[in-house]
Coordinates of C-alpha atoms and ligand atoms in Angstrom, one line a residue:
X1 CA 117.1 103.4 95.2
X2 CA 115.5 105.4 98.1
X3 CA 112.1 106.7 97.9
X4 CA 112.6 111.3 97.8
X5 CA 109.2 112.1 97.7
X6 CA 108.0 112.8 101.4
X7 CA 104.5 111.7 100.7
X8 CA 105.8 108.3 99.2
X9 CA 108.2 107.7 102.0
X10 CA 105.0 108.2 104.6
X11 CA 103.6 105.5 102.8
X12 CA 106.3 103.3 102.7
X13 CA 106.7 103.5 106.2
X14 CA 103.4 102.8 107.0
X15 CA 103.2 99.8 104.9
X16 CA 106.6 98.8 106.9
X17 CA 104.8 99.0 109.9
X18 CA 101.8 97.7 109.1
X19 CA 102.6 94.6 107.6
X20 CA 105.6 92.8 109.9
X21 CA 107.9 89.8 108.3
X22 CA 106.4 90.2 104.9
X23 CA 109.8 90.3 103.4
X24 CA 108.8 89.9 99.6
X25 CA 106.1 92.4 100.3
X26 CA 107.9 95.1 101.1
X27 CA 110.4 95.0 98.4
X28 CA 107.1 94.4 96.0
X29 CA 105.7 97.9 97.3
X30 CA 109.1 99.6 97.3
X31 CA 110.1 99.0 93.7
X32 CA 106.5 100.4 92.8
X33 CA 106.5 103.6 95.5
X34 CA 110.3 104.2 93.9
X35 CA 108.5 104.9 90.2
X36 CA 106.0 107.3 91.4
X37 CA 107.5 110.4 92.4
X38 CA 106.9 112.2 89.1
X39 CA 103.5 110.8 89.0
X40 CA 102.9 112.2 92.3
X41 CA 104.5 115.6 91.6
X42 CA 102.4 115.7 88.3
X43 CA 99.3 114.4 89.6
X44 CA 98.1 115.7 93.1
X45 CA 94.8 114.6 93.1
X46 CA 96.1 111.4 93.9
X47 CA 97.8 112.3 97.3
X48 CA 94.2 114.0 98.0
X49 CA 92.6 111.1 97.5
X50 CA 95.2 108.7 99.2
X51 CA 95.3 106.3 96.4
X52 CA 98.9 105.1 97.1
X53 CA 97.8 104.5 100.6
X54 CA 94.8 102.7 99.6
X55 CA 96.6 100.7 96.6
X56 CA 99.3 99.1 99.3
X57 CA 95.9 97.7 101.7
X58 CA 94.1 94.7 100.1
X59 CA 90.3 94.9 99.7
X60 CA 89.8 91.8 101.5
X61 CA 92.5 89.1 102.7
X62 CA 91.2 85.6 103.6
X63 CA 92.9 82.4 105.2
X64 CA 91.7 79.4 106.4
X65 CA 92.4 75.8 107.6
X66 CA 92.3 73.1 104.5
X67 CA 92.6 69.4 106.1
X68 CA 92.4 66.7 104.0
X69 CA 93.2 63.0 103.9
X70 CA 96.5 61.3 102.7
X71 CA 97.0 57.6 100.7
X72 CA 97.6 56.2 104.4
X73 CA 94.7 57.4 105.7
X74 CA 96.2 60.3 108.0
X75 CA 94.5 63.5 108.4
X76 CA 96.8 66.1 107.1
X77 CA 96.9 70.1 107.6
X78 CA 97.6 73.0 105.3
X79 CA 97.0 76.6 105.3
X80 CA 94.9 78.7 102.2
X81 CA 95.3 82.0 101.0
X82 CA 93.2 84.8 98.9
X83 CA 94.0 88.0 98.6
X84 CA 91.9 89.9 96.9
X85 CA 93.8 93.3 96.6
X86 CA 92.1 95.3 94.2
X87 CA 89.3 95.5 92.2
X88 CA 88.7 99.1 91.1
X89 CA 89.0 97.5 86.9
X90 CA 87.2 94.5 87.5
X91 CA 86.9 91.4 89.3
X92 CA 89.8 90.3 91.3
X93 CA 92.2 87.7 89.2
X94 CA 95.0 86.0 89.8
X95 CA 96.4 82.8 89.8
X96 CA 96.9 80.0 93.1
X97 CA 100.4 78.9 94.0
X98 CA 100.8 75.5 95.8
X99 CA 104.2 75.7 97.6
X100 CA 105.6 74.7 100.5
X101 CA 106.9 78.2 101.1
X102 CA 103.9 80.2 100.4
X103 CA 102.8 82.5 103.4
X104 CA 100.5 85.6 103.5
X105 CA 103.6 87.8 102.5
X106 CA 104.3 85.8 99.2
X107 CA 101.1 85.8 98.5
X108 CA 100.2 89.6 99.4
X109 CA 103.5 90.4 97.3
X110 CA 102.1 88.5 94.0
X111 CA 98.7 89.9 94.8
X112 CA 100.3 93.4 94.6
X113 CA 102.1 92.9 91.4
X114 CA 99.3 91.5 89.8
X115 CA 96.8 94.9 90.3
X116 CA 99.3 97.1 87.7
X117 CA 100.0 93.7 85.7
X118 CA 96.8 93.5 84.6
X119 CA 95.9 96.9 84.5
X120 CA 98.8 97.2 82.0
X121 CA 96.9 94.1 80.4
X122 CA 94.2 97.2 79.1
X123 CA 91.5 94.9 80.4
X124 CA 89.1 94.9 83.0
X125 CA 90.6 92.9 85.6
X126 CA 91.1 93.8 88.8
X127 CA 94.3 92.0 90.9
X128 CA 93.9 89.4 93.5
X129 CA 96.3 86.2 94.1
X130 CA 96.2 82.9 96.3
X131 CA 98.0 79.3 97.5
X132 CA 98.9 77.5 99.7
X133 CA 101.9 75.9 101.7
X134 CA 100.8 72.4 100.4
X135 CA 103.2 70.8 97.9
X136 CA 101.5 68.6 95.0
X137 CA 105.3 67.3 94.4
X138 CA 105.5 63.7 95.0
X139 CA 101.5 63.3 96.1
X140 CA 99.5 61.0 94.4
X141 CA 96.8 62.4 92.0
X142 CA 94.3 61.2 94.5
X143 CA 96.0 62.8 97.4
X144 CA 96.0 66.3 95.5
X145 CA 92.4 65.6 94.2
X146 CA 91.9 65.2 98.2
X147 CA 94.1 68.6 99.0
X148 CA 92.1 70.2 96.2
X149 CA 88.6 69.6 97.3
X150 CA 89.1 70.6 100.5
X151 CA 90.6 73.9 99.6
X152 CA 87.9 74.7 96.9
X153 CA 85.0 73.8 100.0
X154 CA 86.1 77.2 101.9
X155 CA 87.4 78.9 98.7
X156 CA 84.4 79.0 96.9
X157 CA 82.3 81.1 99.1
X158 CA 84.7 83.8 98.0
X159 CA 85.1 83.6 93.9
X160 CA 83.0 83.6 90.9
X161 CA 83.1 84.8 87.3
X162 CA 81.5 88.4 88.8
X163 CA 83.8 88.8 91.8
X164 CA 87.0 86.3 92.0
X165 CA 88.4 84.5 89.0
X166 CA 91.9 82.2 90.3
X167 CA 94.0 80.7 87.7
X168 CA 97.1 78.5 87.9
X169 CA 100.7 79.4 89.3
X170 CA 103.9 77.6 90.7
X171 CA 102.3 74.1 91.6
X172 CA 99.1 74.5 89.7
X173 CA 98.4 73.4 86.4
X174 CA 95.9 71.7 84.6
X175 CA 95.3 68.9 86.8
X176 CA 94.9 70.9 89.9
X177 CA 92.6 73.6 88.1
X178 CA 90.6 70.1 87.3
X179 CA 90.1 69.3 90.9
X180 CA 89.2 72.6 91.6
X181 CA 86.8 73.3 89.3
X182 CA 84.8 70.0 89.5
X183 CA 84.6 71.0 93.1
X184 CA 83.3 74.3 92.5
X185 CA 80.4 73.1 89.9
X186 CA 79.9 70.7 92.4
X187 CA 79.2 73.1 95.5
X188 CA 77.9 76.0 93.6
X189 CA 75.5 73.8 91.4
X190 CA 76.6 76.0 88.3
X191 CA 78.5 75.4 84.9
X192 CA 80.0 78.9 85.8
X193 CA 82.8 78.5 83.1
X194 CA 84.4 82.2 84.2
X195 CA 85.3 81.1 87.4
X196 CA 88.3 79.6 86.8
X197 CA 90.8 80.3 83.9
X198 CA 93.2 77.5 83.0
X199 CA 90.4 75.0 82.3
X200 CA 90.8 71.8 79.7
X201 CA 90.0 72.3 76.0
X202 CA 87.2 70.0 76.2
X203 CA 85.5 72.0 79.4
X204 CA 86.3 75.4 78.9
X205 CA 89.3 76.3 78.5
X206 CA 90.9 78.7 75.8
X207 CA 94.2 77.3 73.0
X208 CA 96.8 79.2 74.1
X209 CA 96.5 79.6 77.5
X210 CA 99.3 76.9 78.1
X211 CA 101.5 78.7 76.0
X212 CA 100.3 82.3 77.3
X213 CA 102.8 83.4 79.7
X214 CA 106.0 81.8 78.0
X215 CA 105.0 82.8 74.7
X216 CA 104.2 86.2 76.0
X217 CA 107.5 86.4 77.4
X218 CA 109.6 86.1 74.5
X219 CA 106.5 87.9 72.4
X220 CA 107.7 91.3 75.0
X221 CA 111.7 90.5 74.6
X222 CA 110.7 90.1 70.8
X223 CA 109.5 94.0 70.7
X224 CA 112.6 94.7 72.9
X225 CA 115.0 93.7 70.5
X226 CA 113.1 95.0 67.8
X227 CA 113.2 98.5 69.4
X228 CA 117.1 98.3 69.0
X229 CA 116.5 96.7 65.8
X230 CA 117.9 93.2 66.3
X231 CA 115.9 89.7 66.8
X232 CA 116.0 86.0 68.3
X233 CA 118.0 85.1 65.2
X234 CA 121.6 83.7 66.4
X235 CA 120.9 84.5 70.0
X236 CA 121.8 82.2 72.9
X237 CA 119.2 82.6 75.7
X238 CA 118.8 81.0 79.2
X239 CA 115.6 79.8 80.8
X240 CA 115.5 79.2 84.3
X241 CA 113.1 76.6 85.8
X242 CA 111.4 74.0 83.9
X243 CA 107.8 74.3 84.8
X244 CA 105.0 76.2 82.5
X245 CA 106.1 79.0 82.2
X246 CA 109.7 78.5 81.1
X247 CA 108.7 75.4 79.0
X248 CA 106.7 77.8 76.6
X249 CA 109.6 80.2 76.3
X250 CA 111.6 77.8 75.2
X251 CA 109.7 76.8 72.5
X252 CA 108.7 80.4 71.2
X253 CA 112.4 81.1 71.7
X254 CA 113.0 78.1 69.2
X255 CA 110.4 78.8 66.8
X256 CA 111.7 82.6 66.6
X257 CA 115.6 81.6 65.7
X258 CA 117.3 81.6 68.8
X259 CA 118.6 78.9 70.8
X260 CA 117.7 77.9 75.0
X261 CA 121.1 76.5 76.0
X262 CA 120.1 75.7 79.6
X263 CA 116.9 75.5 82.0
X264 CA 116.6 74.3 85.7
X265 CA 114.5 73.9 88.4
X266 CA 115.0 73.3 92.0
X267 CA 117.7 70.4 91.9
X268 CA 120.3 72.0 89.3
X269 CA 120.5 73.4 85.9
X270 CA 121.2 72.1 82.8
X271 CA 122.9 73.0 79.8
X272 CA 122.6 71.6 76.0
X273 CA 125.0 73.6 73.9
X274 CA 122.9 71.6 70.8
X275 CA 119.9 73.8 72.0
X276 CA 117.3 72.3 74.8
X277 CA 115.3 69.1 73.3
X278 CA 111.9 70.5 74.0
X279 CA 109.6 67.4 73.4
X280 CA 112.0 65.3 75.8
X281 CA 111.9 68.1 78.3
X282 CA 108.3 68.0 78.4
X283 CA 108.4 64.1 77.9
X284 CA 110.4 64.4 81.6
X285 CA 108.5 67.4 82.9
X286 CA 104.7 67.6 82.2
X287 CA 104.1 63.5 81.6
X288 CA 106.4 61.9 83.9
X289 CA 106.6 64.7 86.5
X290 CA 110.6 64.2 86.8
X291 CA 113.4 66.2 87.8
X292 CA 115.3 67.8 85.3
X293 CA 118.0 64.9 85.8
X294 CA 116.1 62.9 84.2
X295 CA 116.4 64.8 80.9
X296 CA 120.1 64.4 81.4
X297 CA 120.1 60.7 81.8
X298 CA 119.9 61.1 77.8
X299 CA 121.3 65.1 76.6
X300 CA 123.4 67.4 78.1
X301 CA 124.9 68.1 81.3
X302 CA 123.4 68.5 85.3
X303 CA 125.4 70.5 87.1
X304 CA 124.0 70.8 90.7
X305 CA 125.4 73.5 93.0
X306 CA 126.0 76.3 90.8
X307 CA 124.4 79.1 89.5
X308 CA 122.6 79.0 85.8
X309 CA 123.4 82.6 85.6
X310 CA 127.3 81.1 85.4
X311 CA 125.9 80.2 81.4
X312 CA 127.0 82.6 78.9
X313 CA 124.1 84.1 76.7
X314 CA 122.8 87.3 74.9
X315 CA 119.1 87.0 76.8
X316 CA 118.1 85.4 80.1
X317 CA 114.6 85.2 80.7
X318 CA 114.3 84.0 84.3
X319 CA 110.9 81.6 84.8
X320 CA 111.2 80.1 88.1
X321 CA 110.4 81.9 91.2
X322 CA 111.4 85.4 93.3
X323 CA 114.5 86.3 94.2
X324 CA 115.9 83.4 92.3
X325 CA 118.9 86.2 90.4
X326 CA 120.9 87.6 92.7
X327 CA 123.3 90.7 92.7
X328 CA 126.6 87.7 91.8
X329 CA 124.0 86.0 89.2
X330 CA 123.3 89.7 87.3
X331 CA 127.2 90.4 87.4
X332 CA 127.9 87.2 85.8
X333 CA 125.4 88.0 83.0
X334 CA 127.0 90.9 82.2
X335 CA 130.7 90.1 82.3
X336 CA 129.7 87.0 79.9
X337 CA 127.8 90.2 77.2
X338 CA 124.3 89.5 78.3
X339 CA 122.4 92.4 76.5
X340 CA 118.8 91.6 77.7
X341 CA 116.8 89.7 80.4
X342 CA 112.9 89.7 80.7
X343 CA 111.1 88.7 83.5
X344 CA 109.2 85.4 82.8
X345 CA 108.3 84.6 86.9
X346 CA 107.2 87.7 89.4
X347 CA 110.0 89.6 90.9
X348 CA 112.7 86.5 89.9
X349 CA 115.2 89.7 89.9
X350 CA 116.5 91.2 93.1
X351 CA 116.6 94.7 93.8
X352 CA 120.8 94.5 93.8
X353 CA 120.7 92.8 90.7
X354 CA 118.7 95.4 89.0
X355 CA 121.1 98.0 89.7
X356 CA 123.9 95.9 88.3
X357 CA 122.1 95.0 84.9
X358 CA 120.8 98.6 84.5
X359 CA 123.8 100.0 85.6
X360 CA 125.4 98.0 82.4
X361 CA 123.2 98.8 80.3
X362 CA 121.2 95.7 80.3
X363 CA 117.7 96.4 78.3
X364 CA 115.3 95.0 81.8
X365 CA 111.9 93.8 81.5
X366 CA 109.8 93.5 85.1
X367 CA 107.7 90.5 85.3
X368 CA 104.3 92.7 85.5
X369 CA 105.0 93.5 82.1
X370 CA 107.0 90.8 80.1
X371 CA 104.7 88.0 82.2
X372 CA 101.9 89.3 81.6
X373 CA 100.7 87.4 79.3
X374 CA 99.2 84.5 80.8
X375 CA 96.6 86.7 82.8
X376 CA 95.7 88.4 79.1
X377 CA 95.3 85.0 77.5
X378 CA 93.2 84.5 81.0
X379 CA 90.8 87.2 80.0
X380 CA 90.4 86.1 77.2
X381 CA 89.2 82.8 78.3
X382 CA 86.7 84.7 80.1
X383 CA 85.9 86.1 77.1
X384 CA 85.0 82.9 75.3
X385 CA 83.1 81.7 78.0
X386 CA 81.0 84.5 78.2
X387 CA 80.0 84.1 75.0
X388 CA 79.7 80.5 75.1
X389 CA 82.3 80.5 72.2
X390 CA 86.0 78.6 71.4
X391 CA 88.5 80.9 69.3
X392 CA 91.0 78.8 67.6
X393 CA 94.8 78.9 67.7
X394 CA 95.7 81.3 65.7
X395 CA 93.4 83.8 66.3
X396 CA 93.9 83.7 70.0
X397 CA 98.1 83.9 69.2
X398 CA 97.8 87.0 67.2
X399 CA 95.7 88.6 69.9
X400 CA 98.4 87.5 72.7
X401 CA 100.7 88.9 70.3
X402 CA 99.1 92.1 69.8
X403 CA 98.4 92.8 73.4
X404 CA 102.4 91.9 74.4
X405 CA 102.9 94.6 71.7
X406 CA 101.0 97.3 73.2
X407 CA 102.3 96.6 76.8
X408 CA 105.5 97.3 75.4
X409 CA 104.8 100.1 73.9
X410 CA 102.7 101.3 76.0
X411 CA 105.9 100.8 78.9
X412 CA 107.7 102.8 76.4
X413 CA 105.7 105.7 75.6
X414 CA 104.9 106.0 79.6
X415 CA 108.9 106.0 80.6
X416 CA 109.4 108.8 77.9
X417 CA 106.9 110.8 78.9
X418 CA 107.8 110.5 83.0
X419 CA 111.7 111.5 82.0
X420 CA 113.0 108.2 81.9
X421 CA 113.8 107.3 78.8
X422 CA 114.1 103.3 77.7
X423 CA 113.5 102.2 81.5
X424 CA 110.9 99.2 81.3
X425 CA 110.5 99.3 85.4
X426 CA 109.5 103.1 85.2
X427 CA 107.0 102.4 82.4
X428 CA 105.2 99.4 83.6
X429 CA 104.9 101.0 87.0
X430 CA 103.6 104.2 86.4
X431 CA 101.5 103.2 83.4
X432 CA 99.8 100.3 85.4
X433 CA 99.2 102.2 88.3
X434 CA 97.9 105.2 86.5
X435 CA 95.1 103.4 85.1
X436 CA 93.8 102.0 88.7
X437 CA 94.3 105.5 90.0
X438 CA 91.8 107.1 87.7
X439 CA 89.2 104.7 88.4
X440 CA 89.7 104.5 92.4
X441 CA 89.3 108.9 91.8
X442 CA 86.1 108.1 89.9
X443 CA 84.1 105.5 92.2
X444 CA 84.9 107.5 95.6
X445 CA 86.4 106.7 98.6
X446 CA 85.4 103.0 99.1
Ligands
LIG1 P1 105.6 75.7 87.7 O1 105.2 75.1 89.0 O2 105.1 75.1 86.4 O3 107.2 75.7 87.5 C1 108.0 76.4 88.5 C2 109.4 76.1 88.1 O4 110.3 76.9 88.9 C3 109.9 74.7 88.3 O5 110.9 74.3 87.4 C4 110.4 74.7 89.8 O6 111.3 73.8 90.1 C5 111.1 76.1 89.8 N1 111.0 76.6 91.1 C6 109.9 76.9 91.9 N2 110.2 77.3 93.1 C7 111.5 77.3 93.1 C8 112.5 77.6 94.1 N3 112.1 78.0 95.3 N4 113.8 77.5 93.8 C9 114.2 77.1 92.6 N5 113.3 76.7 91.6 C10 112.0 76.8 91.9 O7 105.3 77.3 87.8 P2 105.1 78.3 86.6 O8 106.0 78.0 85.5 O9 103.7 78.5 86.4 O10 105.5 79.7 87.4 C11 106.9 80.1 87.3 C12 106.9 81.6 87.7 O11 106.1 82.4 86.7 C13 106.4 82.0 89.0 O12 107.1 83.1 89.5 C14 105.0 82.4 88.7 O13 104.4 83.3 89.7 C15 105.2 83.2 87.4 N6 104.0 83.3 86.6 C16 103.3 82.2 86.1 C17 102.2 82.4 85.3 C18 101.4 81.2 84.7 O14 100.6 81.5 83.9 N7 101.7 80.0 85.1 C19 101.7 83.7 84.9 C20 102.6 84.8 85.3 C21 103.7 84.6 86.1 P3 110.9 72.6 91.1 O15 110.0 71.7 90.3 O16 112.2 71.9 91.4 O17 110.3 73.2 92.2

């Protein structure tokens, strides 16, 4: 869709300009700038105050050299990233992603999404994000322990539980946050619980949070379906990836009625018409640290080389990684009746897909809003380590329920009121940026 408003298109180009090669960045910015002309037109006290200038320009942007040492003894190299892009709500958050593809642009891209994400959260976080191009696959523990003390030695100079607080992401769970954090007690000299999010039960870390962003997930599709008065009951849905985040959405999926007839990651997809056999996919994924091969070695089918997308189902909730459903992927979704698809990774959708599934009809949730879950859950970690507390279960389930209520909703009401009736992209855009607006207006030009 190209950007009308004159003031919008200025700042498009200057963010074109100013930030070369940064492929996912740009699109990131553009599907946000595309939102915001009625804002704009409604609002001009943000052109006066450049706030869509200043929204696109991270805070503060740091990288730095992370050797460390390998099994054979051979100095390896990586690169780290944080960006901390804005924190007019709150401290910076956002989680680490340890890929062999991560590069500023990824990283500024997930940054970017994650300032109206949590904004949309209603707390008071600001949006930052990080990695780096290191990949934990097929390292020992002791070579990622290695990888992750190095990082955390420059890192920590830059976080804490008042100005930076990283989480996980693609390549980090629990083990890595581990490493991490028992670095950063070590170097600061402090038991500074709200540092990190994603910690282990027994050190910090908040029931749920696991869960968060998958749950969360199906929690926003949930409200979707409601809205046009259906549920999970009966319904076919496909996961792609296998990792945290599509693992959890399978089993909410499960526990609501429906049934997850294929996943993937990286290799190949699978398909289990009987319905996904969640403890054996976690068995394979989270214990043994297989492929999803492995999984098939005893149920259903691999099929390497084709497209998950191919699978026919009434939701897809892609989990994996950007880009990953392209403009063929979202036509064969909707030739085979797929009726909704919700955004468990950031940005997994491109922006030619998108026009296909909305141009069909297709009830579309963006990641900042159906993901954002995790970061919520995240909060309220922070929450229960500031007050030196542990919330159990349930209680912390209704509250991520309740919170992936009010995002919808809240998406809702906001794409009504801006003249867009029923477009989730619209909502989450305008009501997420709104909220950083208003405070950027009331602390001044800084
Ligand atoms: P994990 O590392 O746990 O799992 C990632 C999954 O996606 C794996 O199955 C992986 O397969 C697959 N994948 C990753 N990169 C690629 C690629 N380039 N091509 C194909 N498949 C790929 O990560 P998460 O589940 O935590 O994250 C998944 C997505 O959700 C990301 O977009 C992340 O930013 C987003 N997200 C995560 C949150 C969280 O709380 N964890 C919060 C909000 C969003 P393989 O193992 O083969 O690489």
């Amino acid at each position: 869709m190209p950007i009308t408003d004159s003031h919008l298109r200025a700042v498009h180009e200057e963010v074109l300009a100013r930030n070369p090669a940064e492929p996912e960045f740009h699109q990131a910015v553009q599907e946000v700038l595309e939102s915001l002309a009625p804002v704009v037109a409604r609002h001009p006290q943000y052109v006066d105050a450049a706030i869509i200038q200043r929204i696109c320009e991270p805070e503060r942007q740091v990288i730095f050299r992370v050797p460390w040492v390998d099994d054979a003894g051979r100095v390896r190299l990586n690169r780290g990233f944080r960006v901390q892009f804005n924190s007019a709500l709150g401290p910076y958050k956002g989680g680490l992603r340890f890929h062999p593809s991560a590069n500023l642009g990824i990283v500024k891209f997930l940054g970017f999404e994650q300032i109206f994400k949590n904004s949309l959260t209603g707390m008071p976080i600001g949006g930052g994000k990080g990695g780096s191009d290191f990949d934990p696959k097929g390292k020992s523990d002791r070579e990622v322990m290695s990888f992750c003390q190095s990082f955390m030695t420059e890192l920590h100079r830059h976080i804490g539980e008042e100005v930076d607080v990283p989480a996980g992401d693609i390549g980090v769970g629990g083990r890595e946050i581990g490493y991490l954090f028992g670095q950063y007690k070590r170097l600061s000299n402090r038991y500074e619980s709200g540092a990190i999010t994603g910690k282990g039960l027994t050190w910090g870390g908040s029931l749920v949070r696991t869960e968060a962003t998958g749950y969360g997930t199906v929690y926003f599709t949930g409200e979707m379906l409601r809205a046009r008065g259906e549920s999970f009951d009966g319904k076919r849905v496909v996961v792609s990836g296998s990792g945290n985040v599509a693992i959890y959405a399978i089993e909410k999926v499960h526990q609501l009625g429906g049934t997850v007839v294929a996943c993937s990651d990286s290799s190949g997809y699978l398909v289990d018409e009987d319905g996904i056999d969640l403890e054996l996919l976690k068995e394979v994924k989270e214990v043994r640290r297989e492929r999803v091969s492995a999984y098939a070695e005893h149920r259903g089918r691999l099929v390497t080389g084709g497209s998950i997308w191919d699978v026919p189902c009434d939701i897809a909730l892609p989990s994996a990684t950007q880009n990953e459903l392209p403009e063929a992927g979202a036509a064969a979704l909707v030739a085979n009746g797929c009726r909704y698809v919700a955004e468990g990774a950031n940005m997994p959708t491109t922006p030619e897909a998108l026009r296909v599934l909305t141009g069909a009809g297709v009830a579309f949730a963006p990641g900042k809003a159906a993901n954002a879950g995790g970061v919520a859950t995240s909060a309220l970690e922070m929450q229960q380590n500031a007050s030196r507390d542990s919330w159990t279960f349930e209680h912390t389930e209704i509250r991520l329920a309740q919170i992936m209520k009010d995002i919808h909703d809240r998406c809702a009401t906001t794409a009504d009121e801006y003249g867009a009736p029923g477009d989730y992209v619209v909502g989450a855009n305008i009501s997420g940026f709104l909220r950083v607006a208003d405070a950027m207006v009331a602390l001044g030009v800084i």
